[in-house]
């Protein structure tokens, strides 16, 4: 794939801003840009798209990684089951509620309750501990709640919604099955696809996400962008892979952030009215402005200091220093001419997304879902 000319880039961005559908090859052309100045054209168009739908408002998400135990062995993950170097903890419900109350009073708009696929919680077919936790956090804070528990059965998705969860996050990481098989080792590709669809059917807002810097090409990233567009998820994210000690990918040379920034911008162009995070978990506070300038409109992974909580990609970066707090984020928003939109605006956005999220966007119908039983029994093709 040759890098497109400045004229091509401007034409593609203008077409996207006019509501035109970019084909897969056109997405790939934008995602293959390797020149910061040319990339700036895409970021600029993405900011126009964001401004049209969200003005200067940005939403803030608190992040509580409440259990770092996991039964899986994702190749990229610090918390994979067989990593003896990974710190393991499981916060009690009282601890999680207290942390969430602190985050709520600091000004976040949502509480993201994340865990590995903790065998203790997944060992209970009723997921009662998780349901109780969601209900308690919701009751104590009144804020929207996102849960990221990994793959759970349909009954649990319905129960999570009934317990007060608004969001269910489940990242595919890549929509290229061959690459998926190398990353999410031993986990069925289709099962995650089906589980996201089941979550939407259960009334949950759904977030999908992808990883870059992990052997992906611009074509792989274009496939992911197209898949997320076709599904029309209300929130979509991309994060750059951070090599983790004790894992099979520990020695991978870290990528720069250009692929992530371009992907944020292209996601904004194809899903202009959706929520797109700038995660503090990749580059900490120093990477925040670049991600917002690329078109993100949510700051995620705000973690309170001295809570003993870890991040996902970066277990400790900027947490104890207190930079990953609402107070630490505000000066960066101000420098970009942005501001916290506030929880009332966030609740209005959720209502809009609930309606919009019920139907896929134009750009191609999603493939019919295989049955869950078939998916569980299948594996993505080997690399
Ligand atoms: S990415 Fe999630 S499911 Fe995979 S090993 Fe890490 S915590 Fe477990």
Short mmCIF file of C-alpha atoms and ligand atoms in Angstrom, two decimals:
data_model
loop_
_atom_site.label_atom_id
_atom_site.label_comp_id
_atom_site.label_asym_id
_atom_site.label_seq_id
_atom_site.Cartn_x
_atom_site.Cartn_y
_atom_site.Cartn_z
CA UNK A 1 0.00 0.00 0.00
CA UNK A 2 1.56 3.31 -1.09
CA UNK A 3 1.01 6.36 1.05
CA UNK A 4 -1.78 8.52 -0.42
CA UNK A 5 -0.99 12.02 -1.68
CA UNK A 6 -2.04 15.06 0.37
CA UNK A 7 -4.78 15.66 -2.22
CA UNK A 8 -6.09 12.11 -1.83
CA UNK A 9 -6.11 12.43 1.95
CA UNK A 10 -8.00 15.72 1.83
CA UNK A 11 -10.53 14.26 -0.62
CA UNK A 12 -11.13 11.17 1.53
CA UNK A 13 -11.54 13.27 4.68
CA UNK A 14 -13.92 15.66 2.91
CA UNK A 15 -16.01 12.76 1.65
CA UNK A 16 -16.18 11.25 5.13
CA UNK A 17 -17.19 14.62 6.62
CA UNK A 18 -19.95 14.82 4.00
CA UNK A 19 -21.31 11.49 5.21
CA UNK A 20 -19.79 9.37 2.43
CA UNK A 21 -18.79 5.78 3.12
CA UNK A 22 -15.07 5.04 2.81
CA UNK A 23 -14.34 1.66 1.24
CA UNK A 24 -11.97 -0.82 2.90
CA UNK A 25 -9.07 0.15 0.59
CA UNK A 26 -9.67 3.82 1.38
CA UNK A 27 -9.64 3.17 5.10
CA UNK A 28 -6.41 1.25 4.64
CA UNK A 29 -4.86 4.14 2.69
CA UNK A 30 -5.56 6.56 5.53
CA UNK A 31 -4.35 4.09 8.15
CA UNK A 32 -1.10 3.48 6.24
CA UNK A 33 0.00 7.13 6.43
CA UNK A 34 3.48 7.24 7.94
CA UNK A 35 4.06 10.97 7.83
CA UNK A 36 3.07 13.13 10.84
CA UNK A 37 2.28 16.18 8.69
CA UNK A 38 -0.05 14.23 6.41
CA UNK A 39 -1.56 12.50 9.44
CA UNK A 40 -2.31 16.00 10.74
CA UNK A 41 -4.82 16.44 7.90
CA UNK A 42 -6.74 13.41 9.16
CA UNK A 43 -6.59 14.58 12.78
CA UNK A 44 -7.88 17.99 11.75
CA UNK A 45 -10.85 16.43 9.92
CA UNK A 46 -11.53 14.19 12.91
CA UNK A 47 -11.68 17.23 15.20
CA UNK A 48 -14.23 18.82 12.87
CA UNK A 49 -16.36 15.66 13.06
CA UNK A 50 -16.08 15.59 16.87
CA UNK A 51 -16.95 19.25 17.20
CA UNK A 52 -20.11 18.79 15.11
CA UNK A 53 -21.47 16.13 17.44
CA UNK A 54 -19.93 16.92 20.83
CA UNK A 55 -18.80 20.56 20.69
CA UNK A 56 -15.91 21.11 23.09
CA UNK A 57 -17.18 18.59 25.66
CA UNK A 58 -15.20 15.57 26.78
CA UNK A 59 -16.37 12.79 29.09
CA UNK A 60 -14.31 11.35 31.96
CA UNK A 61 -14.30 7.68 32.99
CA UNK A 62 -13.07 6.29 36.29
CA UNK A 63 -11.37 2.92 36.08
CA UNK A 64 -11.38 0.24 38.76
CA UNK A 65 -9.42 -2.90 37.91
CA UNK A 66 -10.86 -4.85 40.82
CA UNK A 67 -9.48 -8.34 40.13
CA UNK A 68 -6.23 -9.13 38.33
CA UNK A 69 -6.81 -12.90 38.41
CA UNK A 70 -7.48 -14.45 35.02
CA UNK A 71 -8.00 -17.94 33.60
CA UNK A 72 -6.82 -16.97 30.09
CA UNK A 73 -3.41 -16.68 28.48
CA UNK A 74 -3.67 -13.79 26.04
CA UNK A 75 -0.17 -13.41 24.58
CA UNK A 76 -0.08 -9.61 25.01
CA UNK A 77 -1.37 -9.38 28.58
CA UNK A 78 0.54 -8.81 31.81
CA UNK A 79 -2.25 -10.54 33.75
CA UNK A 80 -2.33 -13.75 31.70
CA UNK A 81 -2.77 -16.79 33.91
CA UNK A 82 0.75 -18.15 33.54
CA UNK A 83 2.61 -14.89 34.27
CA UNK A 84 4.21 -15.40 37.67
CA UNK A 85 5.46 -11.79 37.62
CA UNK A 86 1.99 -10.27 37.49
CA UNK A 87 0.67 -8.73 40.72
CA UNK A 88 -2.56 -10.46 41.79
CA UNK A 89 -5.23 -8.89 43.95
CA UNK A 90 -8.98 -9.08 44.34
CA UNK A 91 -10.64 -6.02 45.90
CA UNK A 92 -13.57 -6.56 48.26
CA UNK A 93 -16.96 -5.07 47.48
CA UNK A 94 -16.52 -2.51 50.26
CA UNK A 95 -13.16 -1.46 48.84
CA UNK A 96 -14.55 -1.10 45.31
CA UNK A 97 -17.55 0.91 46.49
CA UNK A 98 -15.31 3.26 48.50
CA UNK A 99 -12.98 3.77 45.51
CA UNK A 100 -15.97 4.45 43.24
CA UNK A 101 -17.44 6.96 45.69
CA UNK A 102 -14.11 8.79 45.65
CA UNK A 103 -14.00 8.76 41.85
CA UNK A 104 -17.61 9.97 41.67
CA UNK A 105 -16.92 12.93 43.94
CA UNK A 106 -13.82 13.79 41.88
CA UNK A 107 -16.05 14.39 38.84
CA UNK A 108 -16.03 11.30 36.62
CA UNK A 109 -19.10 10.53 34.48
CA UNK A 110 -18.87 6.73 34.50
CA UNK A 111 -17.33 3.94 36.55
CA UNK A 112 -15.62 1.18 34.59
CA UNK A 113 -15.45 -2.04 36.64
CA UNK A 114 -12.86 -4.24 34.98
CA UNK A 115 -11.49 -7.67 35.87
CA UNK A 116 -9.55 -10.49 34.28
CA UNK A 117 -11.62 -13.60 33.69
CA UNK A 118 -11.30 -14.32 37.39
CA UNK A 119 -11.97 -18.06 37.94
CA UNK A 120 -13.66 -17.32 41.25
CA UNK A 121 -16.23 -14.99 39.68
CA UNK A 122 -16.62 -17.02 36.48
CA UNK A 123 -16.94 -20.21 38.57
CA UNK A 124 -20.36 -19.09 39.78
CA UNK A 125 -22.89 -19.67 36.97
CA UNK A 126 -25.11 -16.98 38.46
CA UNK A 127 -22.28 -14.38 38.63
CA UNK A 128 -23.80 -13.26 41.91
CA UNK A 129 -20.69 -11.51 43.23
CA UNK A 130 -20.42 -9.43 40.06
CA UNK A 131 -24.12 -8.58 40.02
CA UNK A 132 -23.98 -7.54 43.67
CA UNK A 133 -20.93 -5.39 43.00
CA UNK A 134 -22.58 -3.60 40.07
CA UNK A 135 -25.73 -2.96 42.11
CA UNK A 136 -23.75 -1.65 45.07
CA UNK A 137 -21.62 0.73 42.96
CA UNK A 138 -24.69 2.00 41.15
CA UNK A 139 -26.59 2.56 44.40
CA UNK A 140 -23.68 4.28 46.12
CA UNK A 141 -22.76 6.66 43.27
CA UNK A 142 -25.79 7.01 40.98
CA UNK A 143 -23.36 7.03 38.05
CA UNK A 144 -23.52 4.89 34.91
CA UNK A 145 -21.52 1.67 35.23
CA UNK A 146 -19.48 -0.18 32.63
CA UNK A 147 -18.50 -3.80 33.25
CA UNK A 148 -15.57 -5.56 31.59
CA UNK A 149 -15.71 -9.13 32.94
CA UNK A 150 -14.68 -10.98 29.76
CA UNK A 151 -16.96 -13.47 28.04
CA UNK A 152 -20.07 -14.28 30.10
CA UNK A 153 -23.26 -16.18 29.23
CA UNK A 154 -26.38 -14.47 27.89
CA UNK A 155 -28.21 -14.94 31.18
CA UNK A 156 -25.46 -13.02 32.98
CA UNK A 157 -25.67 -10.20 30.43
CA UNK A 158 -29.37 -9.83 31.10
CA UNK A 159 -28.77 -9.94 34.85
CA UNK A 160 -26.00 -7.35 34.60
CA UNK A 161 -28.39 -4.98 32.83
CA UNK A 162 -31.03 -5.63 35.48
CA UNK A 163 -28.48 -4.95 38.22
CA UNK A 164 -27.80 -1.49 36.82
CA UNK A 165 -24.95 -1.95 34.34
CA UNK A 166 -25.21 0.40 31.35
CA UNK A 167 -22.19 -0.78 29.37
CA UNK A 168 -20.48 -4.04 28.52
CA UNK A 169 -16.95 -3.83 27.13
CA UNK A 170 -15.47 -6.78 25.26
CA UNK A 171 -12.56 -6.13 22.93
CA UNK A 172 -11.82 -8.29 19.94
CA UNK A 173 -8.34 -6.67 19.75
CA UNK A 174 -8.14 -7.60 16.06
CA UNK A 175 -10.80 -8.57 13.52
CA UNK A 176 -8.31 -10.62 11.51
CA UNK A 177 -8.84 -14.22 12.66
CA UNK A 178 -5.24 -15.34 12.01
CA UNK A 179 -3.82 -12.53 14.14
CA UNK A 180 -6.52 -13.07 16.77
CA UNK A 181 -5.44 -16.69 17.17
CA UNK A 182 -1.92 -15.54 18.03
CA UNK A 183 -3.13 -12.92 20.50
CA UNK A 184 -6.13 -14.37 22.30
CA UNK A 185 -4.65 -17.84 22.57
CA UNK A 186 -7.20 -20.64 22.94
CA UNK A 187 -10.27 -18.38 22.79
CA UNK A 188 -12.85 -18.67 20.02
CA UNK A 189 -12.97 -15.65 17.68
CA UNK A 190 -16.70 -15.94 17.06
CA UNK A 191 -17.61 -16.30 20.72
CA UNK A 192 -16.60 -12.72 21.44
CA UNK A 193 -18.51 -11.48 18.38
CA UNK A 194 -21.63 -13.31 19.49
CA UNK A 195 -21.31 -12.19 23.09
CA UNK A 196 -21.19 -8.51 22.08
CA UNK A 197 -24.33 -8.99 20.01
CA UNK A 198 -26.03 -10.77 22.89
CA UNK A 199 -25.09 -7.88 25.18
CA UNK A 200 -26.75 -5.43 22.81
CA UNK A 201 -29.84 -7.65 22.71
CA UNK A 202 -29.84 -7.64 26.52
CA UNK A 203 -30.10 -3.83 26.48
CA UNK A 204 -26.47 -3.06 27.24
CA UNK A 205 -24.43 -0.45 25.41
CA UNK A 206 -21.40 -2.20 23.96
CA UNK A 207 -17.79 -1.22 23.48
CA UNK A 208 -15.46 -3.03 21.09
CA UNK A 209 -11.73 -2.35 20.90
CA UNK A 210 -8.55 -3.13 19.03
CA UNK A 211 -4.85 -3.30 19.70
CA UNK A 212 -2.12 -1.95 17.42
CA UNK A 213 1.65 -2.36 17.38
CA UNK A 214 1.21 -6.11 17.73
CA UNK A 215 2.04 -7.34 14.24
CA UNK A 216 -1.01 -5.70 12.67
CA UNK A 217 -0.87 -4.09 9.23
CA UNK A 218 -2.86 -1.14 7.92
CA UNK A 219 -5.11 -3.74 6.24
CA UNK A 220 -5.76 -5.40 9.60
CA UNK A 221 -6.60 -2.06 11.18
CA UNK A 222 -8.89 -1.17 8.28
CA UNK A 223 -10.69 -4.51 8.76
CA UNK A 224 -11.22 -3.68 12.44
CA UNK A 225 -12.47 -0.17 11.71
CA UNK A 226 -14.89 -1.53 9.11
CA UNK A 227 -16.11 -4.26 11.47
CA UNK A 228 -16.78 -1.76 14.24
CA UNK A 229 -18.51 0.61 11.81
CA UNK A 230 -20.73 -2.16 10.52
CA UNK A 231 -21.68 -3.18 14.04
CA UNK A 232 -22.33 0.48 14.90
CA UNK A 233 -21.04 0.10 18.46
CA UNK A 234 -21.68 3.14 20.62
CA UNK A 235 -18.10 3.15 21.90
CA UNK A 236 -14.98 2.00 20.06
CA UNK A 237 -11.35 2.16 21.06
CA UNK A 238 -7.83 1.48 19.95
CA UNK A 239 -4.77 1.14 22.14
CA UNK A 240 -1.10 0.65 21.34
CA UNK A 241 0.42 -2.58 22.60
CA UNK A 242 2.81 -2.12 25.52
CA UNK A 243 5.23 -5.08 25.87
CA UNK A 244 4.83 -6.77 29.26
CA UNK A 245 7.49 -8.60 31.23
CA UNK A 246 6.89 -12.29 31.79
CA UNK A 247 4.82 -12.70 28.60
CA UNK A 248 5.66 -14.27 25.22
CA UNK A 249 5.66 -10.79 23.62
CA UNK A 250 7.91 -9.17 26.21
CA UNK A 251 10.68 -8.52 23.68
CA UNK A 252 8.55 -6.95 20.95
CA UNK A 253 9.93 -3.52 20.10
CA UNK A 254 7.40 -0.92 21.27
CA UNK A 255 5.65 0.88 18.42
CA UNK A 256 5.22 4.65 18.30
CA UNK A 257 1.75 6.07 18.69
CA UNK A 258 1.07 7.16 15.08
CA UNK A 259 -0.94 4.06 14.15
CA UNK A 260 -3.11 4.48 17.24
CA UNK A 261 -3.64 8.19 16.59
CA UNK A 262 -4.57 7.61 12.95
CA UNK A 263 -6.95 4.86 13.97
CA UNK A 264 -8.63 7.14 16.51
CA UNK A 265 -9.05 9.76 13.78
CA UNK A 266 -10.39 7.31 11.20
CA UNK A 267 -12.80 5.83 13.75
CA UNK A 268 -14.02 9.38 14.39
CA UNK A 269 -14.55 9.96 10.67
CA UNK A 270 -16.54 6.75 10.18
CA UNK A 271 -18.41 6.84 13.51
CA UNK A 272 -18.59 10.60 14.09
CA UNK A 273 -21.23 10.61 16.83
CA UNK A 274 -19.82 7.72 18.89
CA UNK A 275 -17.68 7.73 22.01
CA UNK A 276 -13.97 7.20 21.35
CA UNK A 277 -11.58 7.00 24.29
CA UNK A 278 -8.16 8.51 24.77
CA UNK A 279 -6.72 6.02 27.23
CA UNK A 280 -4.29 7.12 29.92
CA UNK A 281 -3.23 3.49 30.13
CA UNK A 282 -0.86 3.58 27.16
CA UNK A 283 1.29 6.72 27.50
CA UNK A 284 -0.04 8.17 30.73
CA UNK A 285 -0.84 11.84 30.99
CA UNK A 286 1.85 12.86 28.50
CA UNK A 287 0.00 11.07 25.67
CA UNK A 288 -3.43 12.49 26.46
CA UNK A 289 -3.33 15.64 24.34
CA UNK A 290 -2.17 13.80 21.22
CA UNK A 291 -5.07 11.37 21.51
CA UNK A 292 -7.63 14.11 22.06
CA UNK A 293 -6.16 16.09 19.16
CA UNK A 294 -6.71 13.01 16.99
CA UNK A 295 -10.46 13.09 17.69
CA UNK A 296 -11.04 11.17 20.93
CA UNK A 297 -13.77 12.53 23.20
CA UNK A 298 -13.52 10.39 26.35
CA UNK A 299 -10.66 10.26 28.83
CA UNK A 300 -10.47 6.73 30.19
CA UNK A 301 -8.47 4.97 32.88
CA UNK A 302 -8.70 7.69 35.49
CA UNK A 303 -7.38 5.82 38.54
CA UNK A 304 -7.20 7.23 42.06
CA UNK A 305 -3.73 7.27 43.65
CA UNK A 306 -3.07 5.26 46.83
CA UNK A 307 -5.94 2.86 46.04
CA UNK A 308 -3.62 -0.06 45.24
CA UNK A 309 -5.24 -0.36 41.81
CA UNK A 310 -3.36 -1.29 38.65
CA UNK A 311 -3.81 -0.22 35.05
CA UNK A 312 -4.18 -2.82 32.30
CA UNK A 313 -1.46 -1.96 29.78
CA UNK A 314 0.61 0.03 32.22
CA UNK A 315 0.27 -1.38 35.71
CA UNK A 316 1.71 1.65 37.50
CA UNK A 317 2.32 4.51 35.04
CA UNK A 318 1.33 7.91 36.53
CA UNK A 319 -1.04 6.35 39.08
CA UNK A 320 0.71 7.00 42.39
CA UNK A 321 1.88 10.38 41.11
CA UNK A 322 -1.81 11.34 40.92
CA UNK A 323 -1.62 12.40 37.27
CA UNK A 324 -4.36 9.96 36.23
CA UNK A 325 -7.01 11.92 38.13
CA UNK A 326 -9.68 14.40 37.08
CA UNK A 327 -7.52 17.21 38.52
CA UNK A 328 -4.53 15.90 36.57
CA UNK A 329 -6.51 15.79 33.31
CA UNK A 330 -8.21 19.22 33.42
CA UNK A 331 -5.18 21.38 32.48
CA UNK A 332 -4.68 19.27 29.36
CA UNK A 333 -8.31 19.70 28.28
CA UNK A 334 -8.02 23.43 28.80
CA UNK A 335 -4.89 23.65 26.69
CA UNK A 336 -6.79 22.08 23.79
CA UNK A 337 -9.84 24.32 24.19
CA UNK A 338 -11.86 21.42 25.56
CA UNK A 339 -13.80 21.03 28.81
CA UNK A 340 -15.50 18.31 30.85
CA UNK A 341 -18.99 17.99 29.36
CA UNK A 342 -20.46 16.85 32.69
CA UNK A 343 -22.63 13.97 33.78
CA UNK A 344 -25.96 15.47 32.63
CA UNK A 345 -24.60 15.71 29.08
CA UNK A 346 -23.23 12.19 29.40
CA UNK A 347 -26.64 10.80 30.40
CA UNK A 348 -28.22 12.55 27.40
CA UNK A 349 -25.57 11.02 25.16
CA UNK A 350 -26.31 7.56 26.54
CA UNK A 351 -29.99 7.97 25.75
CA UNK A 352 -29.15 8.98 22.19
CA UNK A 353 -26.75 6.07 21.81
CA UNK A 354 -29.30 3.60 23.12
CA UNK A 355 -31.55 4.51 20.23
CA UNK A 356 -28.78 4.78 17.63
CA UNK A 357 -27.01 1.65 18.87
CA UNK A 358 -30.02 -0.51 18.15
CA UNK A 359 -29.30 -0.46 14.42
CA UNK A 360 -26.03 -0.90 12.55
CA UNK A 361 -24.77 2.12 10.63
CA UNK A 362 -24.63 2.18 6.86
CA UNK A 363 -21.54 0.65 5.32
CA UNK A 364 -22.54 -2.97 5.07
CA UNK A 365 -24.63 -5.39 7.04
CA UNK A 366 -22.89 -7.40 9.71
CA UNK A 367 -22.46 -11.06 8.93
CA UNK A 368 -25.14 -13.30 10.38
CA UNK A 369 -24.15 -14.54 13.79
CA UNK A 370 -23.24 -18.20 14.14
CA UNK A 371 -24.84 -19.91 17.10
CA UNK A 372 -23.11 -19.57 20.45
CA UNK A 373 -22.71 -23.34 20.72
CA UNK A 374 -21.00 -23.46 17.34
CA UNK A 375 -18.77 -20.57 18.31
CA UNK A 376 -17.69 -22.08 21.59
CA UNK A 377 -16.69 -25.25 19.84
CA UNK A 378 -14.75 -23.46 17.12
CA UNK A 379 -11.40 -21.73 17.07
CA UNK A 380 -10.07 -19.10 14.76
CA UNK A 381 -7.76 -20.55 12.11
CA UNK A 382 -4.24 -21.13 13.40
CA UNK A 383 -1.55 -18.63 12.36
S1 LIG B 1 -6.53 -9.67 28.20
FE1 LIG B 1 -8.11 -10.07 29.72
S2 LIG B 1 -8.76 -12.21 29.25
FE2 LIG B 1 -6.75 -11.92 28.28
S3 LIG B 1 -5.25 -12.65 29.81
FE3 LIG B 1 -5.49 -10.41 30.09
S4 LIG B 1 -7.01 -10.18 31.69
FE4 LIG B 1 -7.16 -12.27 30.88
#
